[in-house]
């Protein structure tokens, strides 16, 4: 009897995105028929204060000696200003010490926000609105949407609050309807693919980007850009209630390849916050997101270079209405 050839199951490419639908928990859904109103009522100051940072301290052995490649061509998409955002210059540089962003309701504050979700507890990350045709897209860290190898989707009560400041929510509370992450993160917890995206529900008939504006995105850009980056860290002395920034040069994790790193004292809770290159004090190009720190060193923060995986993710979500 002839042997029967059985095709091996296809292993998803690390740079390919996968998705899951996001939903409200029964407890949150009972608070309102509108998902954004339900999330606003669910995420009380008490629950926000109880949310733990989705911190990613990794050992040297866990740091991958791989990086996203840059084979799929460049993508550079500029940001769009919210109509209500005030312009201005911040003249004092933060450097590697996390510093409170000094303005409220401006382009920076409106486009950066606090991320919250429920998954066997309450959790806290950061995120940024990026320019897409769909006008409803938040980029964040992959571990803020999925638990990585052996884990599952963080698909309950996933919420983004732009311009957040001590429970002041002038731009509203927004819930996700769909979450995306790269298979390199989902299947292997590969730091180089620790990038996620959320497609948000409209609110009061408006798309998120129409209210907040957006930051640009740059893929396959310079390997070691100087950046400003942002987040809502919970590590001391920060309390997660205020937008914090650092700025400075970046370097590559292993000198010539690997993830980006820079000096910055913000860590847990800042995961998913934007690294903005060519930043003009209002907008820049998102070139990475806060991902992890190594061991006990809380003076350096690392983020994945936006290469082939970031391009695939962006191209997948950019038109999802």
PDB file of C-alpha atoms in Angstrom, residues 35-206:
ATOM      1  CA  UNK A  35     -19.419  50.057  24.872  1.00  0.00           C
ATOM      2  CA  UNK A  36     -17.563  53.312  25.494  1.00  0.00           C
ATOM      3  CA  UNK A  37     -19.971  54.440  28.191  1.00  0.00           C
ATOM      4  CA  UNK A  38     -19.786  50.996  29.769  1.00  0.00           C
ATOM      5  CA  UNK A  39     -15.982  51.151  29.823  1.00  0.00           C
ATOM      6  CA  UNK A  40     -16.013  54.656  31.273  1.00  0.00           C
ATOM      7  CA  UNK A  41     -18.250  53.482  34.112  1.00  0.00           C
ATOM      8  CA  UNK A  42     -16.297  50.277  34.652  1.00  0.00           C
ATOM      9  CA  UNK A  43     -12.897  51.977  34.867  1.00  0.00           C
ATOM     10  CA  UNK A  44     -13.525  53.898  38.057  1.00  0.00           C
ATOM     11  CA  UNK A  45     -10.642  55.708  39.788  1.00  0.00           C
ATOM     12  CA  UNK A  46     -10.528  52.817  42.252  1.00  0.00           C
ATOM     13  CA  UNK A  47     -10.137  50.183  39.512  1.00  0.00           C
ATOM     14  CA  UNK A  48      -7.551  52.275  37.686  1.00  0.00           C
ATOM     15  CA  UNK A  49      -5.560  52.627  40.912  1.00  0.00           C
ATOM     16  CA  UNK A  50      -5.719  48.844  41.365  1.00  0.00           C
ATOM     17  CA  UNK A  51      -4.450  48.104  37.832  1.00  0.00           C
ATOM     18  CA  UNK A  52      -0.984  46.553  37.809  1.00  0.00           C
ATOM     19  CA  UNK A  53       1.713  47.451  35.286  1.00  0.00           C
ATOM     20  CA  UNK A  54       2.209  44.985  32.447  1.00  0.00           C
ATOM     21  CA  UNK A  55       5.920  45.126  33.223  1.00  0.00           C
ATOM     22  CA  UNK A  56       8.415  43.149  31.140  1.00  0.00           C
ATOM     23  CA  UNK A  57      11.694  42.753  32.915  1.00  0.00           C
ATOM     24  CA  UNK A  58      13.628  40.055  31.033  1.00  0.00           C
ATOM     25  CA  UNK A  59      16.881  38.238  31.738  1.00  0.00           C
ATOM     26  CA  UNK A  60      19.882  38.408  29.443  1.00  0.00           C
ATOM     27  CA  UNK A  61      19.110  34.837  28.358  1.00  0.00           C
ATOM     28  CA  UNK A  62      15.626  35.919  27.300  1.00  0.00           C
ATOM     29  CA  UNK A  63      16.842  38.721  25.071  1.00  0.00           C
ATOM     30  CA  UNK A  64      16.632  37.528  21.481  1.00  0.00           C
ATOM     31  CA  UNK A  65      19.602  38.010  19.213  1.00  0.00           C
ATOM     32  CA  UNK A  66      17.254  38.652  16.313  1.00  0.00           C
ATOM     33  CA  UNK A  67      15.558  41.710  14.901  1.00  0.00           C
ATOM     34  CA  UNK A  68      12.864  42.586  12.442  1.00  0.00           C
ATOM     35  CA  UNK A  69      14.333  42.750   8.966  1.00  0.00           C
ATOM     36  CA  UNK A  70      13.880  45.680   6.610  1.00  0.00           C
ATOM     37  CA  UNK A  71      12.977  43.985   3.361  1.00  0.00           C
ATOM     38  CA  UNK A  72       9.533  45.251   2.540  1.00  0.00           C
ATOM     39  CA  UNK A  73      10.158  48.877   1.647  1.00  0.00           C
ATOM     40  CA  UNK A  74       9.809  52.103   3.558  1.00  0.00           C
ATOM     41  CA  UNK A  75       6.552  53.455   4.948  1.00  0.00           C
ATOM     42  CA  UNK A  76       6.424  56.999   6.327  1.00  0.00           C
ATOM     43  CA  UNK A  77       3.025  58.460   7.151  1.00  0.00           C
ATOM     44  CA  UNK A  78       2.745  61.853   8.858  1.00  0.00           C
ATOM     45  CA  UNK A  79       0.553  62.743  11.787  1.00  0.00           C
ATOM     46  CA  UNK A  80      -2.610  64.815  11.789  1.00  0.00           C
ATOM     47  CA  UNK A  81      -3.354  67.534  14.319  1.00  0.00           C
ATOM     48  CA  UNK A  82      -6.547  67.495  16.388  1.00  0.00           C
ATOM     49  CA  UNK A  83      -8.538  70.635  15.753  1.00  0.00           C
ATOM     50  CA  UNK A  84      -8.487  71.618  19.423  1.00  0.00           C
ATOM     51  CA  UNK A  85      -4.789  71.002  20.079  1.00  0.00           C
ATOM     52  CA  UNK A  86      -2.651  73.907  21.170  1.00  0.00           C
ATOM     53  CA  UNK A  87       0.808  74.268  19.685  1.00  0.00           C
ATOM     54  CA  UNK A  88       3.914  75.288  21.566  1.00  0.00           C
ATOM     55  CA  UNK A  89       7.484  74.426  22.383  1.00  0.00           C
ATOM     56  CA  UNK A  90       8.912  72.543  25.323  1.00  0.00           C
ATOM     57  CA  UNK A  91      12.352  74.026  25.802  1.00  0.00           C
ATOM     58  CA  UNK A  92      13.571  71.824  28.665  1.00  0.00           C
ATOM     59  CA  UNK A  93      14.823  68.430  27.545  1.00  0.00           C
ATOM     60  CA  UNK A  94      13.990  65.450  29.726  1.00  0.00           C
ATOM     61  CA  UNK A  95      16.988  63.301  28.823  1.00  0.00           C
ATOM     62  CA  UNK A  96      17.060  59.901  30.505  1.00  0.00           C
ATOM     63  CA  UNK A  97      15.095  60.964  33.585  1.00  0.00           C
ATOM     64  CA  UNK A  98      11.370  60.592  33.113  1.00  0.00           C
ATOM     65  CA  UNK A  99       9.731  64.010  33.265  1.00  0.00           C
ATOM     66  CA  UNK A 100       6.091  65.068  33.333  1.00  0.00           C
ATOM     67  CA  UNK A 101       4.944  66.431  29.984  1.00  0.00           C
ATOM     68  CA  UNK A 102       4.267  70.097  30.854  1.00  0.00           C
ATOM     69  CA  UNK A 103       1.172  70.744  28.720  1.00  0.00           C
ATOM     70  CA  UNK A 104      -2.384  69.471  28.750  1.00  0.00           C
ATOM     71  CA  UNK A 105      -4.872  69.084  25.888  1.00  0.00           C
ATOM     72  CA  UNK A 106      -2.152  69.649  23.291  1.00  0.00           C
ATOM     73  CA  UNK A 107      -1.308  67.439  20.314  1.00  0.00           C
ATOM     74  CA  UNK A 108       1.048  65.254  22.380  1.00  0.00           C
ATOM     75  CA  UNK A 109      -1.356  64.741  25.287  1.00  0.00           C
ATOM     76  CA  UNK A 110      -4.288  64.040  22.973  1.00  0.00           C
ATOM     77  CA  UNK A 111      -2.515  61.399  20.895  1.00  0.00           C
ATOM     78  CA  UNK A 112      -0.867  59.538  23.789  1.00  0.00           C
ATOM     79  CA  UNK A 113      -3.016  57.691  26.284  1.00  0.00           C
ATOM     80  CA  UNK A 114      -3.454  55.209  29.096  1.00  0.00           C
ATOM     81  CA  UNK A 115      -4.341  51.613  28.163  1.00  0.00           C
ATOM     82  CA  UNK A 116      -6.343  49.416  30.554  1.00  0.00           C
ATOM     83  CA  UNK A 117      -7.584  45.846  30.267  1.00  0.00           C
ATOM     84  CA  UNK A 118      -8.855  42.969  32.379  1.00  0.00           C
ATOM     85  CA  UNK A 119      -7.319  39.477  32.273  1.00  0.00           C
ATOM     86  CA  UNK A 120      -7.247  37.620  35.580  1.00  0.00           C
ATOM     87  CA  UNK A 121      -6.840  40.999  37.190  1.00  0.00           C
ATOM     88  CA  UNK A 122      -6.668  44.614  36.128  1.00  0.00           C
ATOM     89  CA  UNK A 123      -3.733  45.792  34.029  1.00  0.00           C
ATOM     90  CA  UNK A 124      -2.199  49.024  32.807  1.00  0.00           C
ATOM     91  CA  UNK A 125      -0.193  49.923  29.658  1.00  0.00           C
ATOM     92  CA  UNK A 126       0.245  52.922  27.355  1.00  0.00           C
ATOM     93  CA  UNK A 127      -0.509  53.550  23.676  1.00  0.00           C
ATOM     94  CA  UNK A 128      -0.517  56.068  20.830  1.00  0.00           C
ATOM     95  CA  UNK A 129      -2.954  57.025  18.076  1.00  0.00           C
ATOM     96  CA  UNK A 130      -1.251  56.551  14.698  1.00  0.00           C
ATOM     97  CA  UNK A 131      -2.402  57.896  11.346  1.00  0.00           C
ATOM     98  CA  UNK A 132      -4.455  55.405   9.333  1.00  0.00           C
ATOM     99  CA  UNK A 133      -7.123  55.670   6.666  1.00  0.00           C
ATOM    100  CA  UNK A 134      -9.547  54.028   9.112  1.00  0.00           C
ATOM    101  CA  UNK A 135      -8.844  56.795  11.678  1.00  0.00           C
ATOM    102  CA  UNK A 136      -9.394  54.468  14.636  1.00  0.00           C
ATOM    103  CA  UNK A 137      -6.022  52.822  15.346  1.00  0.00           C
ATOM    104  CA  UNK A 138      -3.932  52.631  18.530  1.00  0.00           C
ATOM    105  CA  UNK A 139      -0.434  51.131  18.484  1.00  0.00           C
ATOM    106  CA  UNK A 140       0.958  49.614  21.664  1.00  0.00           C
ATOM    107  CA  UNK A 141       3.213  46.766  22.782  1.00  0.00           C
ATOM    108  CA  UNK A 142       2.334  43.224  21.749  1.00  0.00           C
ATOM    109  CA  UNK A 143       2.306  42.134  25.395  1.00  0.00           C
ATOM    110  CA  UNK A 144      -0.417  44.723  26.052  1.00  0.00           C
ATOM    111  CA  UNK A 145      -2.793  42.817  23.744  1.00  0.00           C
ATOM    112  CA  UNK A 146      -1.551  39.214  24.047  1.00  0.00           C
ATOM    113  CA  UNK A 147       0.289  37.209  26.705  1.00  0.00           C
ATOM    114  CA  UNK A 148       2.891  35.812  24.305  1.00  0.00           C
ATOM    115  CA  UNK A 149       4.010  32.169  24.123  1.00  0.00           C
ATOM    116  CA  UNK A 150       1.606  30.032  26.140  1.00  0.00           C
ATOM    117  CA  UNK A 151      -0.654  33.014  26.842  1.00  0.00           C
ATOM    118  CA  UNK A 152      -3.885  34.341  25.432  1.00  0.00           C
ATOM    119  CA  UNK A 153      -5.510  37.533  24.246  1.00  0.00           C
ATOM    120  CA  UNK A 154      -6.100  40.410  26.668  1.00  0.00           C
ATOM    121  CA  UNK A 155      -9.501  40.893  25.091  1.00  0.00           C
ATOM    122  CA  UNK A 156     -11.693  41.984  28.027  1.00  0.00           C
ATOM    123  CA  UNK A 157     -12.486  45.656  28.656  1.00  0.00           C
ATOM    124  CA  UNK A 158      -9.528  46.834  26.520  1.00  0.00           C
ATOM    125  CA  UNK A 159      -9.696  50.625  26.845  1.00  0.00           C
ATOM    126  CA  UNK A 160      -7.705  53.642  25.656  1.00  0.00           C
ATOM    127  CA  UNK A 161      -7.978  57.015  27.424  1.00  0.00           C
ATOM    128  CA  UNK A 162      -6.266  59.867  25.555  1.00  0.00           C
ATOM    129  CA  UNK A 163      -5.170  63.040  27.360  1.00  0.00           C
ATOM    130  CA  UNK A 164      -5.549  61.243  30.690  1.00  0.00           C
ATOM    131  CA  UNK A 165      -4.502  63.082  33.861  1.00  0.00           C
ATOM    132  CA  UNK A 166      -5.587  61.975  37.347  1.00  0.00           C
ATOM    133  CA  UNK A 167      -8.906  60.639  36.064  1.00  0.00           C
ATOM    134  CA  UNK A 168      -9.568  63.716  33.956  1.00  0.00           C
ATOM    135  CA  UNK A 169     -10.697  62.334  30.569  1.00  0.00           C
ATOM    136  CA  UNK A 170     -11.453  65.349  28.356  1.00  0.00           C
ATOM    137  CA  UNK A 171     -11.188  63.339  25.129  1.00  0.00           C
ATOM    138  CA  UNK A 172     -13.380  60.520  26.395  1.00  0.00           C
ATOM    139  CA  UNK A 173     -12.960  56.816  27.073  1.00  0.00           C
ATOM    140  CA  UNK A 174     -12.611  54.499  24.045  1.00  0.00           C
ATOM    141  CA  UNK A 175     -12.953  50.725  23.805  1.00  0.00           C
ATOM    142  CA  UNK A 176     -11.378  48.298  21.348  1.00  0.00           C
ATOM    143  CA  UNK A 177     -13.402  46.080  19.054  1.00  0.00           C
ATOM    144  CA  UNK A 178     -10.416  44.170  17.657  1.00  0.00           C
ATOM    145  CA  UNK A 179      -6.854  43.430  18.829  1.00  0.00           C
ATOM    146  CA  UNK A 180      -3.842  42.539  16.677  1.00  0.00           C
ATOM    147  CA  UNK A 181      -0.368  41.169  17.448  1.00  0.00           C
ATOM    148  CA  UNK A 182       2.487  39.600  15.489  1.00  0.00           C
ATOM    149  CA  UNK A 183       2.963  35.832  15.453  1.00  0.00           C
ATOM    150  CA  UNK A 184       6.597  36.249  16.482  1.00  0.00           C
ATOM    151  CA  UNK A 185       5.273  37.580  19.769  1.00  0.00           C
ATOM    152  CA  UNK A 186       2.209  35.319  20.064  1.00  0.00           C
ATOM    153  CA  UNK A 187       4.054  32.051  19.390  1.00  0.00           C
ATOM    154  CA  UNK A 188       7.543  32.725  20.699  1.00  0.00           C
ATOM    155  CA  UNK A 189       7.488  35.862  22.904  1.00  0.00           C
ATOM    156  CA  UNK A 190      10.160  37.299  20.595  1.00  0.00           C
ATOM    157  CA  UNK A 191      10.973  40.798  21.823  1.00  0.00           C
ATOM    158  CA  UNK A 192      11.660  41.983  18.269  1.00  0.00           C
ATOM    159  CA  UNK A 193       7.971  41.464  17.448  1.00  0.00           C
ATOM    160  CA  UNK A 194       6.487  42.916  20.642  1.00  0.00           C
ATOM    161  CA  UNK A 195       4.135  45.234  18.751  1.00  0.00           C
ATOM    162  CA  UNK A 196       0.357  45.354  18.988  1.00  0.00           C
ATOM    163  CA  UNK A 197      -2.557  47.339  17.617  1.00  0.00           C
ATOM    164  CA  UNK A 198      -6.148  47.973  18.629  1.00  0.00           C
ATOM    165  CA  UNK A 199      -9.019  48.953  16.338  1.00  0.00           C
ATOM    166  CA  UNK A 200     -11.308  51.179  18.368  1.00  0.00           C
ATOM    167  CA  UNK A 201     -15.089  51.599  18.428  1.00  0.00           C
ATOM    168  CA  UNK A 202     -16.393  55.012  17.307  1.00  0.00           C
ATOM    169  CA  UNK A 203     -17.633  57.291  20.057  1.00  0.00           C
ATOM    170  CA  UNK A 204     -20.666  59.553  19.682  1.00  0.00           C
ATOM    171  CA  UNK A 205     -20.470  59.021  15.923  1.00  0.00           C
ATOM    172  CA  UNK A 206     -16.806  60.094  15.712  1.00  0.00           C
TER     173      UNK A 206
END
